Coordinates of C-alpha atoms in Angstrom, one line a residue:
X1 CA 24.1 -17.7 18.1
X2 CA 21.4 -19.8 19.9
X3 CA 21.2 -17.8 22.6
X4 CA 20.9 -15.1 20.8
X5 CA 18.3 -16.4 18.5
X6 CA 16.1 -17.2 21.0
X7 CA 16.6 -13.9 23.1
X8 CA 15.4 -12.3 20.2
X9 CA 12.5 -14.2 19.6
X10 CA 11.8 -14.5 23.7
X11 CA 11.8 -10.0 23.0
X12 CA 9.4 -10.4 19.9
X13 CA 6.5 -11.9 21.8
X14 CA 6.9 -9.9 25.2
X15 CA 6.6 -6.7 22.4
X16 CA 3.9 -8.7 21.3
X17 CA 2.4 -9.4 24.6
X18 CA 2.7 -6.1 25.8
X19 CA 0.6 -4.4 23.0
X20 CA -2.1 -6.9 24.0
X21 CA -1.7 -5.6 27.8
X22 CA -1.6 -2.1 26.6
X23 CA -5.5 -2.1 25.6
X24 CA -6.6 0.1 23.3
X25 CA -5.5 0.5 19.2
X26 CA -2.2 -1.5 20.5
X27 CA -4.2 -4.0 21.9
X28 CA -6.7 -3.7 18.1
X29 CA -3.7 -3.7 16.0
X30 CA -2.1 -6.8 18.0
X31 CA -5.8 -9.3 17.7
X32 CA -5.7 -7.9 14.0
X33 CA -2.2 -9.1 12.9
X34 CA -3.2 -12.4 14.4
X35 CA -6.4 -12.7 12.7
X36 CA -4.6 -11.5 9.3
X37 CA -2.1 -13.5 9.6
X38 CA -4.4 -16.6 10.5
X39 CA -6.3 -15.6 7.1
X40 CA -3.9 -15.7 5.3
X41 CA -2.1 -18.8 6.4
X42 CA -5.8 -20.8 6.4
X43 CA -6.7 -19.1 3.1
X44 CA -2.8 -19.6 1.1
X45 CA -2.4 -23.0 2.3
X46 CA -6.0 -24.1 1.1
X47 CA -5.5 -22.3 -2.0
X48 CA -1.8 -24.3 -2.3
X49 CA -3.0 -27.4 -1.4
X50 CA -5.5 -27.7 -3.9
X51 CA -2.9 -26.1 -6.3
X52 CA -1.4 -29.5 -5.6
X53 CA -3.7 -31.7 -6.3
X54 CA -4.3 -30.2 -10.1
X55 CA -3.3 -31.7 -13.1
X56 CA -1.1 -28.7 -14.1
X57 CA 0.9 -29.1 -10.4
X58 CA 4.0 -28.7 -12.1
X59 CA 3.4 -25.6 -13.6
X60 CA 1.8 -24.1 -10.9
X61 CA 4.7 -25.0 -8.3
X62 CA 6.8 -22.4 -10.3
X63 CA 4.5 -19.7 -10.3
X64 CA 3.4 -19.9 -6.7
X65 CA 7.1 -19.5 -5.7
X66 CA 7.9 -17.0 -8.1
X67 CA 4.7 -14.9 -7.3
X68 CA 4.7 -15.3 -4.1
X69 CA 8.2 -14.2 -3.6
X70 CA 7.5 -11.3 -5.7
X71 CA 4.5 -9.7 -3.9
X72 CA 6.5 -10.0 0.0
X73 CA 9.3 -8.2 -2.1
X74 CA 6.3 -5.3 -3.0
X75 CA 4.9 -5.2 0.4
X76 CA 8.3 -4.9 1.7
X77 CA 9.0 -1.8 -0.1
X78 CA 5.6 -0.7 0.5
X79 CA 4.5 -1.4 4.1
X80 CA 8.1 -2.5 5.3
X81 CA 9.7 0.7 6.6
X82 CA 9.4 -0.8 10.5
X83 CA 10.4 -4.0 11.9
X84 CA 9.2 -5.8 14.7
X85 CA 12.3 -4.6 16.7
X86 CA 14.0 -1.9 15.4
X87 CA 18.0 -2.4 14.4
X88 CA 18.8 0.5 16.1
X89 CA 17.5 0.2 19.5
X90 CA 20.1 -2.6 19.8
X91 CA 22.5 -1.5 17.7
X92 CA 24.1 -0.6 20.8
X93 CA 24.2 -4.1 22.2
X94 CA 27.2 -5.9 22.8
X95 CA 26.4 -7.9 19.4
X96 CA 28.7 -9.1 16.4
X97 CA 26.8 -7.9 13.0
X98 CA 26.1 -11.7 12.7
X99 CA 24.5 -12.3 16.1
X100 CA 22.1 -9.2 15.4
X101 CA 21.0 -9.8 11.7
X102 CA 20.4 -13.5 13.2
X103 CA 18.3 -12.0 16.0
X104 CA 16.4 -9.6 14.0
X105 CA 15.6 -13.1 11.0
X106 CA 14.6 -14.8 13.9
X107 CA 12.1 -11.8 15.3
X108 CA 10.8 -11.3 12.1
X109 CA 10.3 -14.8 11.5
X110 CA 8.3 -16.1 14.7
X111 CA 5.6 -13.4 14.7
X112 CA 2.3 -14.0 13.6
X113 CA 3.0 -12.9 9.7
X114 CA 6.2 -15.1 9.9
X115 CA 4.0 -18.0 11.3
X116 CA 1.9 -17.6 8.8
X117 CA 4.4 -18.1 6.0
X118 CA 5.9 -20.9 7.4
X119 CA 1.6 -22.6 7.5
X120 CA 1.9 -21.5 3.6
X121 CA 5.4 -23.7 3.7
X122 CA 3.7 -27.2 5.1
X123 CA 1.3 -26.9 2.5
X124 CA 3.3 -25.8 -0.2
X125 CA 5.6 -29.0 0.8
X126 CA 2.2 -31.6 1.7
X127 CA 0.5 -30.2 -1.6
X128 CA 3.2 -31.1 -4.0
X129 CA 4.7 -34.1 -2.8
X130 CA 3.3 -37.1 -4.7
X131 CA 5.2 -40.1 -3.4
X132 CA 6.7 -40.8 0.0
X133 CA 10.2 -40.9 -1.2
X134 CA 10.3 -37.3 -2.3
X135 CA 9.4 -35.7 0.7
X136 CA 12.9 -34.7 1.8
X137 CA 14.0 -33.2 -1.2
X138 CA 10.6 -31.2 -1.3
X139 CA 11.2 -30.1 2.8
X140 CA 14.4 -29.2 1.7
X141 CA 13.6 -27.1 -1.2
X142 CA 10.8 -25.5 0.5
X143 CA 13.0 -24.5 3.5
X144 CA 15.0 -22.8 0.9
X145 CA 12.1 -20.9 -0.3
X146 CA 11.0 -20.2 3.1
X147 CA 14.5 -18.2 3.8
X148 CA 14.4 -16.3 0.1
X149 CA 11.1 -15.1 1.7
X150 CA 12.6 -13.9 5.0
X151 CA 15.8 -12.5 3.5
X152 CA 13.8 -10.3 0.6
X153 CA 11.5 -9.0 2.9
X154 CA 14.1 -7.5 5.4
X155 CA 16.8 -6.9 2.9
X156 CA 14.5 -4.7 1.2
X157 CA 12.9 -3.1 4.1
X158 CA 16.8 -2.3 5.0
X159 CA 17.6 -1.4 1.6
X160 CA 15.0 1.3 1.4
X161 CA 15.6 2.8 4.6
X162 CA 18.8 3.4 3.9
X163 CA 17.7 5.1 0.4
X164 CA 15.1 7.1 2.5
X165 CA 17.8 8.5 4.4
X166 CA 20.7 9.1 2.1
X167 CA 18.5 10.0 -1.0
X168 CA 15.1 10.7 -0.3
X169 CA 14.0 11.3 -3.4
X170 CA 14.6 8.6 -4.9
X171 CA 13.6 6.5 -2.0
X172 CA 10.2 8.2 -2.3
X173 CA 10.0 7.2 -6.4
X174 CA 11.0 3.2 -5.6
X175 CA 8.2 3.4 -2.8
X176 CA 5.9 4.8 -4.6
X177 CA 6.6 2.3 -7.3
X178 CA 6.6 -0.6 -5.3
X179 CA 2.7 0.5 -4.2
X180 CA 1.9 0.6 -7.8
X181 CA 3.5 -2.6 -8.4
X182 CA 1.8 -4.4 -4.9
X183 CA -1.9 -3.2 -6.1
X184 CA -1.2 -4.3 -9.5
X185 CA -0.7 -7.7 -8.2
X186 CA -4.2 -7.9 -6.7
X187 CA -5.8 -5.9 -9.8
X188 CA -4.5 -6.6 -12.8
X189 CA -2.4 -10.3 -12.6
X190 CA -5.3 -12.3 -11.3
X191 CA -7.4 -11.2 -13.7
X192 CA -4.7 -11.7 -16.6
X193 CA -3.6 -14.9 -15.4
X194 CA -7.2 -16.3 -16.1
X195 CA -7.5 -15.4 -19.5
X196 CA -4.4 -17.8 -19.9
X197 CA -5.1 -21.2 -21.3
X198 CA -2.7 -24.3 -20.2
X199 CA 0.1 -24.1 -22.5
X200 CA 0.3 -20.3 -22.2
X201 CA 0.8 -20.6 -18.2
X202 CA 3.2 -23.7 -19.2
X203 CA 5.2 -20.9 -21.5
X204 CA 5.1 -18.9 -18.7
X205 CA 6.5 -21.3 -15.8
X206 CA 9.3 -22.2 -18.4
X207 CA 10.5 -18.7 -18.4
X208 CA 10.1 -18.0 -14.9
X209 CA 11.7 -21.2 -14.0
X210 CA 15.0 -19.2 -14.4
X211 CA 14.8 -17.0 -12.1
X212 CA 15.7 -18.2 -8.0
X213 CA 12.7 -19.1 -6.9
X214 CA 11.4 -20.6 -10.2
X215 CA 14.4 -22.8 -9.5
X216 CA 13.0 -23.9 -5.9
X217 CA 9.6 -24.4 -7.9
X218 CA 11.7 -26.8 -10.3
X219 CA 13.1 -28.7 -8.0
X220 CA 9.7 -29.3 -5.9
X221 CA 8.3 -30.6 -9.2
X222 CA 11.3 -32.8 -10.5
X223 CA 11.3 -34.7 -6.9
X224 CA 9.0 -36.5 -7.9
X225 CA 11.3 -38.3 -10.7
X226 CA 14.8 -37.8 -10.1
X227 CA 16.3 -36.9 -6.4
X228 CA 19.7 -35.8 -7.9
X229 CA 18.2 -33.4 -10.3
X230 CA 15.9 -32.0 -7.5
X231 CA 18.4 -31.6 -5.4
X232 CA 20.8 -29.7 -7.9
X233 CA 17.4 -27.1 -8.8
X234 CA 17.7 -26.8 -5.1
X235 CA 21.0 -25.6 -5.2
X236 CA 20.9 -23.2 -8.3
X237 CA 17.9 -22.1 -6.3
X238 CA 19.7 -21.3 -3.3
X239 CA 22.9 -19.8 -4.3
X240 CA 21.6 -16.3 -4.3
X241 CA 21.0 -16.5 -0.3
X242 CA 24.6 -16.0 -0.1
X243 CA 24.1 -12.7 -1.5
X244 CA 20.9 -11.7 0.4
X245 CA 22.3 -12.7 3.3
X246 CA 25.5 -10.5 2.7
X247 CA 23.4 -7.8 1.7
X248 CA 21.0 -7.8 4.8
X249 CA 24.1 -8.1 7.7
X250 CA 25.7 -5.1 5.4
X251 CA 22.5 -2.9 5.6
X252 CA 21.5 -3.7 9.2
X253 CA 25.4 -2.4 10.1
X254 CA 25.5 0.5 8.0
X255 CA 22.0 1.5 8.9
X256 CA 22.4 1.6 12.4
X257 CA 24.5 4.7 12.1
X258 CA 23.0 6.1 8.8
X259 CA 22.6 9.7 8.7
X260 CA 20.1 11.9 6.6
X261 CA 22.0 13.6 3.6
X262 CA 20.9 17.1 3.4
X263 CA 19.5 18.3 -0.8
X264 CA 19.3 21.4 -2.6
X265 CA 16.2 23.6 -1.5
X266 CA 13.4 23.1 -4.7
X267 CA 12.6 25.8 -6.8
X268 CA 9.2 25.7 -7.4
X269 CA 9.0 29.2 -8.9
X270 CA 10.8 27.5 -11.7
X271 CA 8.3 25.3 -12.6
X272 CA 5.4 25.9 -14.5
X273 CA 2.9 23.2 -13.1
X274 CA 4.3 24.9 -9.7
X275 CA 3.4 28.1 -10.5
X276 CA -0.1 27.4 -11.9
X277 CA -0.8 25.4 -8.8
X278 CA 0.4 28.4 -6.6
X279 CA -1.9 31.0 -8.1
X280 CA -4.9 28.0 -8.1
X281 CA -4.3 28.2 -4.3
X282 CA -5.2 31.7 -4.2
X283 CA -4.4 34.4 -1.8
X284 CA -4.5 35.0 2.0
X285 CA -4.6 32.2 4.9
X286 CA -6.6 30.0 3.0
X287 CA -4.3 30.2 0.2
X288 CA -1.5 29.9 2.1
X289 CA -2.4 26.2 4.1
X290 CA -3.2 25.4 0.4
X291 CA 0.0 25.9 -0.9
X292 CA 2.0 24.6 2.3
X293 CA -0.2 21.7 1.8
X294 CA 0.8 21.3 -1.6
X295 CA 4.5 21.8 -1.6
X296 CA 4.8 19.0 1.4
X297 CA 3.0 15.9 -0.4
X298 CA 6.0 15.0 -1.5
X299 CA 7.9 15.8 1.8
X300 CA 8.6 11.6 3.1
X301 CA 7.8 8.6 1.3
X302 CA 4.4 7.9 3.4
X303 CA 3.2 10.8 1.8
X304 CA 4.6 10.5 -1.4
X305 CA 2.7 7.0 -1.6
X306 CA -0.5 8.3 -0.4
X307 CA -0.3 10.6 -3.4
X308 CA 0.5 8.0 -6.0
X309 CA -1.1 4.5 -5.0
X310 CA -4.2 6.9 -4.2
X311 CA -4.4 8.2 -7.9
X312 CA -3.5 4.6 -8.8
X313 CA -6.0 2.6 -7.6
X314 CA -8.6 5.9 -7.8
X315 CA -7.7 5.6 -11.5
X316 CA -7.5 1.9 -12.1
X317 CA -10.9 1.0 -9.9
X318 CA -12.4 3.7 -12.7
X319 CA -10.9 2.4 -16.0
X320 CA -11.5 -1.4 -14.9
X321 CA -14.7 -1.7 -16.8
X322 CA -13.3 0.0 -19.4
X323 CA -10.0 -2.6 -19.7
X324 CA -11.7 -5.6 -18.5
X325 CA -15.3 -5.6 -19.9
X326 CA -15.5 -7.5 -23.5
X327 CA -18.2 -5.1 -24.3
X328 CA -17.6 -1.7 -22.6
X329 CA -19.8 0.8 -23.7
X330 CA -21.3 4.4 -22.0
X331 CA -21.2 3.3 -18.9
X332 CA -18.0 2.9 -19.3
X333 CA -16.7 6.6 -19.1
X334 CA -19.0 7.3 -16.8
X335 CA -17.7 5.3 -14.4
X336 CA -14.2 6.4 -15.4
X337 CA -15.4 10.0 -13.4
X338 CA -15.8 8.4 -10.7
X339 CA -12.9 9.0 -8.9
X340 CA -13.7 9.5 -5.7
X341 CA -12.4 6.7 -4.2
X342 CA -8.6 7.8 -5.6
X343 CA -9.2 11.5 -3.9
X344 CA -9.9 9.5 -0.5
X345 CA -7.5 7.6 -0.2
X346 CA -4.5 9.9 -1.7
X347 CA -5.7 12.7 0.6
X348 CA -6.9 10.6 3.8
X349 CA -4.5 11.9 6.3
X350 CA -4.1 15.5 5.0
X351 CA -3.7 17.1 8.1
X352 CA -1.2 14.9 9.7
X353 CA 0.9 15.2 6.6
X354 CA 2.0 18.5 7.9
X355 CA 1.3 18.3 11.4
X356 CA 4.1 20.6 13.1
X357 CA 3.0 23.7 10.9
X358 CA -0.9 23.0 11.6
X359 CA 0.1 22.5 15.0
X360 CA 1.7 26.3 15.9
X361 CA -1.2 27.8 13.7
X362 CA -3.9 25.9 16.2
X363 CA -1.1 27.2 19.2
X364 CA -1.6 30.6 17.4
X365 CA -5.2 31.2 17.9
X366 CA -5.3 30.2 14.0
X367 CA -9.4 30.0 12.8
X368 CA -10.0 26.0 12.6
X369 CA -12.7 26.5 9.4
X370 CA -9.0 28.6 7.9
X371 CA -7.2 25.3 7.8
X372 CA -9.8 22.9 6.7
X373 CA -10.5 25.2 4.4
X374 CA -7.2 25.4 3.3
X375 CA -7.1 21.8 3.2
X376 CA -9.7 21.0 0.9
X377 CA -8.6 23.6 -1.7
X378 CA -5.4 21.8 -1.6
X379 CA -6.9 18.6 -2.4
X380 CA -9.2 19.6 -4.7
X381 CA -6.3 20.9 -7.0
X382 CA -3.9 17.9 -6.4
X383 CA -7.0 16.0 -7.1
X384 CA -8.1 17.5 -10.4
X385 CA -6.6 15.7 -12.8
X386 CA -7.8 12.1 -11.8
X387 CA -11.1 14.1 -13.0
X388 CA -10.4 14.6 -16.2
X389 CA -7.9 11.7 -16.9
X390 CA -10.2 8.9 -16.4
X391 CA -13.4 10.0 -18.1
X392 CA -10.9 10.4 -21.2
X393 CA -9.0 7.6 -21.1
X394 CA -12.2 5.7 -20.9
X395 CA -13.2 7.4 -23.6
X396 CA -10.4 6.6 -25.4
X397 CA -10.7 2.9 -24.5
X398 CA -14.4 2.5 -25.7
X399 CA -14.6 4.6 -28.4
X400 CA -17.6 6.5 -26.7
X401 CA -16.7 10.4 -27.0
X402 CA -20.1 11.5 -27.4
X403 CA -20.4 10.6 -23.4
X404 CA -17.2 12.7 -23.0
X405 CA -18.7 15.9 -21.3
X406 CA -21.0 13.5 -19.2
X407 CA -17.7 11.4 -17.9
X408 CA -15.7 14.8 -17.1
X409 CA -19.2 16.1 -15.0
X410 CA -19.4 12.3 -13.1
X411 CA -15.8 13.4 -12.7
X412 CA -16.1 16.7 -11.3
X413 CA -19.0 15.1 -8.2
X414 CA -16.7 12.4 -7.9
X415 CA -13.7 14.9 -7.2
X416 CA -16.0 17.0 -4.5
X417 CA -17.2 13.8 -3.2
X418 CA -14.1 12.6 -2.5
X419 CA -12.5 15.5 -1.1
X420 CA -15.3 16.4 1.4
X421 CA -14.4 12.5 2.5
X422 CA -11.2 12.9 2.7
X423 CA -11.0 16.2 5.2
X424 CA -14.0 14.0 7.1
X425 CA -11.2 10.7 7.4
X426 CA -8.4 13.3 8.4
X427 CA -10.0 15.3 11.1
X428 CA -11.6 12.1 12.4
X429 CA -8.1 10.6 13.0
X430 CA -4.8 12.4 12.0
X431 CA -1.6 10.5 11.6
X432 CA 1.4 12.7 12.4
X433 CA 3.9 11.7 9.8
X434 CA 7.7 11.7 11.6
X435 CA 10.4 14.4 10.8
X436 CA 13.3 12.5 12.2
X437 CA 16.4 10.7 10.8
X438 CA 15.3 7.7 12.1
X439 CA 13.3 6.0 9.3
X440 CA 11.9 3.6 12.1
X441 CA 10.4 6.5 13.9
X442 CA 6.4 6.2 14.0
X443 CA 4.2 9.3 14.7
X444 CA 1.3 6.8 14.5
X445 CA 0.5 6.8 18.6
X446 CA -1.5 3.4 18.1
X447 CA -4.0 4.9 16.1
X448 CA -3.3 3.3 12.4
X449 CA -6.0 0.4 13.1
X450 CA -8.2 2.8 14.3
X451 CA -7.8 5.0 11.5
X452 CA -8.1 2.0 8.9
X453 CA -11.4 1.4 10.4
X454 CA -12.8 4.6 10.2
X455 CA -11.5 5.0 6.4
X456 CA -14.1 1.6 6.0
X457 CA -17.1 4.0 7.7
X458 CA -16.4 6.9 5.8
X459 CA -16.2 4.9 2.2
X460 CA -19.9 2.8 3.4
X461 CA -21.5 6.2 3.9
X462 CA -19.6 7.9 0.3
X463 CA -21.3 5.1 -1.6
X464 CA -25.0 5.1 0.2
X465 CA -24.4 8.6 -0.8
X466 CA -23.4 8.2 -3.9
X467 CA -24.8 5.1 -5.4
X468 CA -28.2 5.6 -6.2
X469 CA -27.5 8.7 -8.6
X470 CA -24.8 6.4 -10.0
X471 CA -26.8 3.8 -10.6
X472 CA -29.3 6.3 -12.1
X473 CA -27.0 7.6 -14.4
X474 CA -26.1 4.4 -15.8
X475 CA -29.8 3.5 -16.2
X476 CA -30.0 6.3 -18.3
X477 CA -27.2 6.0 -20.4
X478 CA -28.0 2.4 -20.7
X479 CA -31.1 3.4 -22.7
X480 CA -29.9 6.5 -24.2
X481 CA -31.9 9.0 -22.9
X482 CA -30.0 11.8 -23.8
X483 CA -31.9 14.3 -21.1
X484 CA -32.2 12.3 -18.3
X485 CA -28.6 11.7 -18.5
X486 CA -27.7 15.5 -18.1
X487 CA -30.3 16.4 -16.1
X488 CA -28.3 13.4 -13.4
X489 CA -24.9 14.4 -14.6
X490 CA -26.1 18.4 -13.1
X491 CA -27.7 15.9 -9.8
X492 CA -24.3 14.5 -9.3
X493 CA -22.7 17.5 -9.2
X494 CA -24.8 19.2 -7.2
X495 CA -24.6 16.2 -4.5
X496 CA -21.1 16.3 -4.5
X497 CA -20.8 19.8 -3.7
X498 CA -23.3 19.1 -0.7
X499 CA -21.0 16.4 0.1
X500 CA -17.6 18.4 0.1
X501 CA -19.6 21.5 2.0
X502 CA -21.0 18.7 4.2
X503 CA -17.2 17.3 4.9
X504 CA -15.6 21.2 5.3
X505 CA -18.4 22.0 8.5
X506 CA -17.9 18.8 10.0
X507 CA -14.3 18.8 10.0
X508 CA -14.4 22.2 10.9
X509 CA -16.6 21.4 13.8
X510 CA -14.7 18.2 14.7
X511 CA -11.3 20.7 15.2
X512 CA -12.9 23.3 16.8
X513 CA -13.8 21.3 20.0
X514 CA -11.0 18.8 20.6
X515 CA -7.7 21.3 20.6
X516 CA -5.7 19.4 22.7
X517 CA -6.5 16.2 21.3
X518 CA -6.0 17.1 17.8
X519 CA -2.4 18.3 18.8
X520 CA -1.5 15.5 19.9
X521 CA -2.0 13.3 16.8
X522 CA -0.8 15.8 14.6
X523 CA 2.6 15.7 17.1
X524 CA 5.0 14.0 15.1
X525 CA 7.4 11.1 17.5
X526 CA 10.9 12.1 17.0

């Protein structure tokens, strides 16, 4: 098991190495993981240490392993549908089910991410020790911790693959779920957690302290007074490693030779929303990419979750000053329109989503203004409702319905904002999403960092855009000058249709002269 251990780890860097030698997004992606994965050890163990050292220690031990347990288990389901090595490439190797779930734990756990988690560990075990003598109870605890963080994150990156496969659907709904549960992490808990006092976050570790890792937090803080108790937290704490462990060796076998389960066909002349949509698409080619476009958002899970984190965080990054302000007033709903940054990043890769069909029509002599036209129609109706949904549920929040018909016009510029971004982000770098049974399978051709990086440039130049007749419209409203505000509200319209037109000729422009290229990213990797 040794051996095989250290084989494993031994392939994990040469992969690693050889993206470096590679050059190009490889080479990007490869210096990024280690400088996210540096930040994040620097920044976590800081942030732990100093948890350590607070008069509240106690209580804080059992949220940081609880929480931090619970957001690897999000971006597991999330971002953990790949592996450093994937189980079926050597599920062909002369290897016991033991000997390759050990090798795959031990790849996952000595790159840069594992690294990292293991810096968060030391600190995690320095911070909250507080006399000499209960240091190995703490190490030992902490090691415990450190495998319930391994074992979630790959048990549920197996678990959802094989759900993807054998029941897409609802493989797609737990993804997209798990996004909405990962952002609300970052959003929303940080920001409730500080409106806690000290014997409400007490309350709080008490409950939590029944759960695993809240018993790995326990046992941390009792080893300070009593080793036996410590010790027996430790072992409540660790009993359920049994069952990860069973349940990651059963997935890795059973995925290695996991087939995709065929479904009934969808009837979407059946459904009313369906039907509506259809006849918003409107007629000839431009219709029909609109509709195709449409009908396969929800074909995998990447693009299932582009569709509902986007909407999420477009919608929550619009109602935050609404929920979080103690005084929200006008400005309120206004910024509830302002939605643009939900459309962008729901409808970032549009033409990748699809990228076999767009593929034969560019083969076919097909017009490139047909399909990004196309495109952005799509979008735009996909898109619509974050429009109208924030500007009322800020509304709705605040109180301020008078502002109403000024929110749902902030939301209409923010709508054709956002969409000429997003067919700008797409056309600039198209991801080709896989159509394969292997869930592994990446369509990506090293261009996700690159793509992530141009997503940054196009958001800088949508606010220089935007922000100044924002920031005029909430002048306005500040001082209630009824006028001003409509005669910006009919401004912010009219610049976001000069943005989406702006966004159609470019990408237009940008397909038209790189054919080959563009079928090449769109190419989905079987």
């Amino acid at each position: 098991m040794r051996a095989t251990a250290a084989a494993f780890a031994r392939l994990r860097w040469r992969l690693f190495a050889g993206a470096f030698r590679h050059g190009g997004a490889e080479q990007l992606g490869a210096v990024l993981s280690v400088v996210a994965s540096a930040v994040v050890a620097f920044g976590g163990g800081i942030a732990v240490l100093a948890a350590g050292r607070d008069d509240e220690w106690r209580t804080f031990v059992v949220l940081i392993c609880v929480t931090v347990v619970m957001m690897v288990l999000a971006l597991g389901v999330v971002a953990g549908v790949s592996q450093p090595i994937d189980p079926r490439v050597v599920a062909t190797e002369p290897l016991s089910n033991r000997d390759r779930s050990v090798g795959l734990l031990t790849a996952a756990a000595v790159g840069p991410p594992g690294i990292a988690g293991a810096v968060i560990g030391v600190a995690l075990a320095a911070g909250m020790t507080h006399r000499p003598a209960a240091l190995p109870v703490v190490a030992l605890a902490t090691l415990s911790w450190l495998a319930s963080l391994l074992l979630v994150a790959r048990t549920a990156t197996n678990g959802l693959s094989l759900l993807l496969v054998r029941a897409p659907r609802v493989g797609q709904f737990i993804v997209g779920f798990g996004g909405l549960a990962f952002y609300g992490l970052f959003q929303f808990v940080p920001a409730s957690f500080a409106g806690l006092d000290a014997g409400e976050r007490a309350d709080l570790a008490t409950a939590l302290a029944w759960t695993p890792p809240g018993q790995i937090g326990e046992a941390i803080a009792t080893g300070q007074d009593s080793i036996v108790a410590s010790l027996g937290h430790t072992l409540l704490g660790s009993l359920w490693l049994i069952v990860l462990w069973w349940g990651f060796v059963t997935s890795t076998e059973r995925l290695a030779v996991a087939m995709r389960s065929g479904g009934p066909a969808v009837r979407t002349d059946r459904n009313v929303v369906a039907r509506w949509a259809h006849r918003a698409c409107g007629a000839g080619p431009t219709g029909t990419v609109a509709w195709r476009s449409l009908v396969t958002r929800f074909r995998t899970p990447r693009t299932a979750i582009e569709t509902i984190t986007g909407a999420a965080v477009g919608l929550a990054a619009a109602l935050s000053p609404a929920l979080f302000r103690d005084d929200p007033g006008a400005e309120a709903v206004l910024v509830g329109g302002a939605v643009q940054l939900g459309v962008l990043f729901m409808a970032g890769n549009s033409f990748g989503n699809d990228g076999p069909a767009v593929a034969y029509e560019m083969l076919a002599g097909a017009d490139p203004a047909v399909a990004v036209a196309g495109k952005a129609r799509s979008i735009l109706i996909v898109a619509a409702p974050l429009a109208v949904i924030g500007p009322l549920a800020a509304a709705a929040i605040t109180g301020a319905w008078r502002f109403l018909p000024a929110g749902l016009g902030v939301g209409i510029a923010g709508l054709l904002a956002g969409v000429g971004a997003a067919v700008v982000q797409s056309s600039l770098v198209p991801i080709a999403v896989p159509d394969t049974d292997n869930p592994f399978a990446s369509g990506e051709s090293g261009q996700g960092i690159l793509a992530a990086a141009l997503l940054v440039l196009v958001l800088v130049g949508l606010t220089i855009v935007t922000v100044p007749v924002g920031l005029a419209l909430l002048w306005a409203a500040d001082r209630d000058r009824a006028g001003a505000v409509v005669g910006l509200v009919v401004a912010a319209i009219a610049l976001g249709a000069l943005v989406y037109r702006s966004g159609v000729w470019f990408a237009t422009r940008r397909l038209s002269g790189r054919d080959e290229a563009f079928l090449a990213s769109v190419t989905p990797a079987r």
